[in-house]
Short mmCIF file of C-alpha atoms in Angstrom, two decimals:
data_model
loop_
_atom_site.label_atom_id
_atom_site.label_comp_id
_atom_site.label_asym_id
_atom_site.label_seq_id
_atom_site.Cartn_x
_atom_site.Cartn_y
_atom_site.Cartn_z
CA UNK A 1 121.01 112.88 130.03
CA UNK A 2 118.97 116.28 130.48
CA UNK A 3 115.92 115.27 128.89
CA UNK A 4 114.16 113.09 126.55
CA UNK A 5 116.24 113.21 122.88
CA UNK A 6 114.97 112.38 119.70
CA UNK A 7 116.04 111.62 116.39
CA UNK A 8 116.57 113.26 113.53
CA UNK A 9 114.33 116.53 114.07
CA UNK A 10 113.64 116.61 110.43
CA UNK A 11 112.64 113.86 108.22
CA UNK A 12 111.27 114.26 104.67
CA UNK A 13 110.32 110.81 103.06
CA UNK A 14 108.65 109.75 99.71
CA UNK A 15 104.99 107.65 99.93
CA UNK A 16 106.32 104.30 100.25
CA UNK A 17 109.17 104.58 101.72
CA UNK A 18 109.72 102.86 105.47
CA UNK A 19 111.30 105.66 108.34
CA UNK A 20 112.18 105.18 111.78
CA UNK A 21 111.99 107.61 114.49
CA UNK A 22 114.30 107.36 117.70
CA UNK A 23 113.79 108.20 121.17
CA UNK A 24 116.34 108.52 123.87
CA UNK A 25 114.13 108.84 127.12
CA UNK A 26 115.61 110.31 130.42
CA UNK A 27 117.71 107.62 132.48
CA UNK A 28 115.75 105.50 134.38
CA UNK A 29 112.62 106.65 133.54
CA UNK A 30 110.51 103.19 133.18
CA UNK A 31 106.97 104.86 131.24
CA UNK A 32 107.82 105.94 127.27
CA UNK A 33 104.96 107.00 125.29
CA UNK A 34 104.56 108.21 121.50
CA UNK A 35 102.38 110.99 120.92
CA UNK A 36 101.27 112.08 117.29
CA UNK A 37 100.49 115.74 116.43
CA UNK A 38 99.26 116.96 113.75
CA UNK A 39 99.71 120.77 112.44
CA UNK A 40 97.26 123.05 114.79
CA UNK A 41 96.71 120.05 117.14
CA UNK A 42 96.93 118.53 119.94
CA UNK A 43 99.18 115.28 120.86
CA UNK A 44 97.36 112.07 120.15
CA UNK A 45 98.72 109.15 122.29
CA UNK A 46 99.76 106.14 120.00
CA UNK A 47 101.53 103.74 122.15
CA UNK A 48 102.64 103.51 126.10
CA UNK A 49 105.38 100.95 127.08
CA UNK A 50 106.59 100.03 130.36
CA UNK A 51 110.03 98.64 130.39
CA UNK A 52 110.42 96.88 127.66
CA UNK A 53 106.43 95.91 127.34
CA UNK A 54 104.40 97.47 124.93
CA UNK A 55 101.46 97.71 126.96
CA UNK A 56 99.30 100.16 124.97
CA UNK A 57 99.66 100.26 120.97
CA UNK A 58 95.52 101.39 120.89
CA UNK A 59 96.44 104.44 119.46
CA UNK A 60 98.51 103.67 115.62
CA UNK A 61 96.35 104.30 112.97
CA UNK A 62 97.71 101.26 110.99
CA UNK A 63 99.33 98.49 110.86
CA UNK A 64 102.15 100.35 109.09
CA UNK A 65 102.79 101.92 112.33
CA UNK A 66 105.69 99.47 114.91
CA UNK A 67 106.74 100.19 117.92
CA UNK A 68 109.85 98.70 119.93
CA UNK A 69 111.97 99.32 123.09
CA UNK A 70 113.35 96.00 123.61
CA UNK A 71 115.90 96.33 125.78
CA UNK A 72 113.63 99.10 128.22
CA UNK A 73 115.43 101.99 126.98
CA UNK A 74 115.68 103.06 123.89
CA UNK A 75 112.63 103.22 121.38
CA UNK A 76 112.48 103.25 117.95
CA UNK A 77 108.51 103.86 116.19
CA UNK A 78 108.78 102.27 112.67
CA UNK A 79 106.29 103.67 109.93
CA UNK A 80 106.11 101.36 106.82
CA UNK A 81 104.97 102.41 103.30
CA UNK A 82 104.34 106.41 104.55
CA UNK A 83 101.39 107.78 103.16
CA UNK A 84 101.16 111.44 103.23
CA UNK A 85 98.40 111.11 105.54
CA UNK A 86 101.06 110.52 107.99
CA UNK A 87 102.94 114.09 107.81
CA UNK A 88 102.99 115.24 111.85
CA UNK A 89 105.02 115.51 114.62
CA UNK A 90 106.23 112.58 116.33
CA UNK A 91 106.69 113.12 119.90
CA UNK A 92 108.15 111.02 122.38
CA UNK A 93 107.35 111.53 125.91
CA UNK A 94 108.64 109.35 129.38
CA UNK A 95 107.93 109.59 132.81
CA UNK A 96 109.48 107.73 136.13
CA UNK A 97 106.44 105.48 136.28
CA UNK A 98 102.85 105.89 134.37
CA UNK A 99 101.44 109.38 134.20
CA UNK A 100 99.91 111.62 137.01
CA UNK A 101 100.71 114.22 140.10
CA UNK A 102 104.09 112.42 140.92
CA UNK A 103 105.27 111.55 137.89
CA UNK A 104 104.94 114.11 135.06
CA UNK A 105 105.33 113.34 131.57
CA UNK A 106 108.65 114.73 130.00
CA UNK A 107 108.45 115.32 126.23
CA UNK A 108 111.05 115.73 123.62
CA UNK A 109 111.36 118.08 121.21
CA UNK A 110 109.79 115.61 118.62
CA UNK A 111 110.46 114.24 114.83
CA UNK A 112 109.06 116.63 111.97
CA UNK A 113 107.86 114.23 109.32
CA UNK A 114 106.90 115.39 106.40
CA UNK A 115 106.15 112.91 103.18
CA UNK A 116 105.71 113.99 100.11
CA UNK B 1 84.58 112.47 119.92
CA UNK B 2 86.46 115.77 121.53
CA UNK B 3 86.50 114.64 124.90
CA UNK B 4 88.21 117.96 125.98
CA UNK B 5 86.99 120.78 124.28
CA UNK B 6 89.65 123.94 124.52
CA UNK B 7 88.74 127.95 123.70
CA UNK B 8 89.70 129.90 123.01
CA UNK B 9 91.69 129.38 119.76
CA UNK B 10 94.00 131.98 119.96
CA UNK B 11 93.96 134.52 122.32
CA UNK B 12 95.96 138.53 121.89
CA UNK B 13 96.57 140.16 124.97
CA UNK B 14 98.33 143.23 126.30
CA UNK B 15 101.89 142.91 128.37
CA UNK B 16 100.91 142.94 132.39
CA UNK B 17 97.01 142.21 131.68
CA UNK B 18 94.94 138.30 132.63
CA UNK B 19 94.92 136.02 130.03
CA UNK B 20 92.39 133.37 130.63
CA UNK B 21 92.07 130.06 128.70
CA UNK B 22 89.45 127.64 129.34
CA UNK B 23 88.62 123.96 129.02
CA UNK B 24 85.34 121.17 129.66
CA UNK B 25 85.61 117.70 129.75
CA UNK B 26 83.00 115.09 128.91
CA UNK B 27 83.91 112.17 130.91
CA UNK B 28 83.50 111.98 134.63
CA UNK B 29 86.40 109.25 135.10
CA UNK B 30 89.08 111.65 134.88
CA UNK B 31 90.80 112.41 137.84
CA UNK B 32 93.80 114.35 136.71
CA UNK B 33 94.55 117.72 134.77
CA UNK B 34 97.27 119.03 133.59
CA UNK B 35 98.41 122.25 131.41
CA UNK B 36 101.22 122.03 129.02
CA UNK B 37 102.80 125.14 127.38
CA UNK B 38 104.69 124.65 123.74
CA UNK B 39 106.94 126.99 122.14
CA UNK B 40 107.63 126.44 118.30
CA UNK B 41 110.05 123.76 117.61
CA UNK B 42 109.72 122.54 121.14
CA UNK B 43 107.81 119.76 122.68
CA UNK B 44 105.49 120.64 125.51
CA UNK B 45 106.52 121.03 128.73
CA UNK B 46 104.45 120.88 131.83
CA UNK B 47 103.51 124.04 133.56
CA UNK B 48 100.59 123.21 135.99
CA UNK B 49 98.15 120.17 136.99
CA UNK B 50 95.25 119.84 139.46
CA UNK B 51 93.07 117.24 140.92
CA UNK B 52 89.42 117.75 141.38
CA UNK B 53 89.54 117.54 144.96
CA UNK B 54 91.04 121.01 145.24
CA UNK B 55 88.88 124.21 142.93
CA UNK B 56 92.22 125.83 142.90
CA UNK B 57 95.51 125.86 142.51
CA UNK B 58 98.31 128.21 142.07
CA UNK B 59 101.91 128.81 141.28
CA UNK B 60 103.23 131.91 140.63
CA UNK B 61 101.56 133.99 138.24
CA UNK B 62 99.86 130.44 136.79
CA UNK B 63 96.28 129.62 138.58
CA UNK B 64 93.76 126.56 137.54
CA UNK B 65 90.69 126.99 138.70
CA UNK B 66 88.30 123.88 138.71
CA UNK B 67 84.34 123.47 138.97
CA UNK B 68 83.76 119.89 139.16
CA UNK B 69 79.98 120.06 138.75
CA UNK B 70 80.43 122.12 135.37
CA UNK B 71 83.02 120.14 134.28
CA UNK B 72 85.60 122.79 133.38
CA UNK B 73 88.90 124.15 134.33
CA UNK B 74 90.42 127.23 133.16
CA UNK B 75 94.22 128.82 133.46
CA UNK B 76 95.08 132.06 134.22
CA UNK B 77 98.36 133.88 133.69
CA UNK B 78 98.04 137.21 135.45
CA UNK B 79 100.55 139.85 134.73
CA UNK B 80 100.86 138.15 131.17
CA UNK B 81 104.09 139.00 130.09
CA UNK B 82 105.98 138.48 126.13
CA UNK B 83 107.46 135.32 127.01
CA UNK B 84 104.37 134.03 127.68
CA UNK B 85 104.04 133.65 123.96
CA UNK B 86 103.32 130.19 123.22
CA UNK B 87 100.49 127.56 122.76
CA UNK B 88 98.97 126.15 125.74
CA UNK B 89 97.12 122.57 126.11
CA UNK B 90 94.85 121.69 128.77
CA UNK B 91 94.31 117.69 129.37
CA UNK B 92 92.76 115.26 131.18
CA UNK B 93 93.49 111.52 132.91
CA UNK B 94 91.17 108.87 133.13
CA UNK B 95 91.78 107.57 136.77
CA UNK B 96 92.51 104.07 136.60
CA UNK B 97 94.65 104.94 133.28
CA UNK B 98 97.70 106.26 134.52
CA UNK B 99 99.22 106.69 131.39
CA UNK B 100 96.85 108.13 128.54
CA UNK B 101 96.50 111.61 128.27
CA UNK B 102 93.63 112.84 126.30
CA UNK B 103 94.82 116.82 125.27
CA UNK B 104 92.98 120.03 123.95
CA UNK B 105 93.41 121.32 120.39
CA UNK B 106 95.05 124.17 121.91
CA UNK B 107 95.52 127.93 122.38
CA UNK B 108 97.66 130.08 120.76
CA UNK B 109 98.73 132.97 123.08
CA UNK B 110 100.08 136.09 121.81
CA UNK B 111 101.67 138.89 124.52
CA UNK B 112 101.69 142.00 122.79
CA UNK B 113 104.83 144.29 124.71
#
């Protein structure tokens, strides 16, 4: 595809519901990242995959957050028992490998999650 | 602990003027400093990036100035245009990490016609 695709674009969940956010990275990109962006803030790192391996999940806020990338392509970020503080834009990004001068991040347009 | 401090929070510039956004960092292990541009409803897009072994990098109207001793870097937008109106984020990557970007809080730039 032309870029990183995320769905849904908007999600409204009642407090306590589970949600699943999908990310389709750029074809051939080995690395995939999830970031959380609160209103008026910069993105904050959640987790990182290299192919299907989740190499770092240190940014996940709690054990209610779970991410997977079972076949090394599409990734899903799942949030269980959503809370109001989970309301944010969830950004997915991919890169050829890692992140740096020769391998810039390409972000999707995000999923805006609102928990009521 | 905010590892990358960005200022100003917002900036208004007239068309044709120079926009300057500043960032300061604390961790001397950072060795890659990109700037991202984000329009409303879109994801951030890489604008320009620099490594600390150079003091300046220019791409078109966009220039990064880097001061390693002061641990500061800045984005200069020359001949600012209304289409440049967006939120700009500086970021930093720790050497050896190669994946965990730390972002500043952003600067909302408005360029008036």
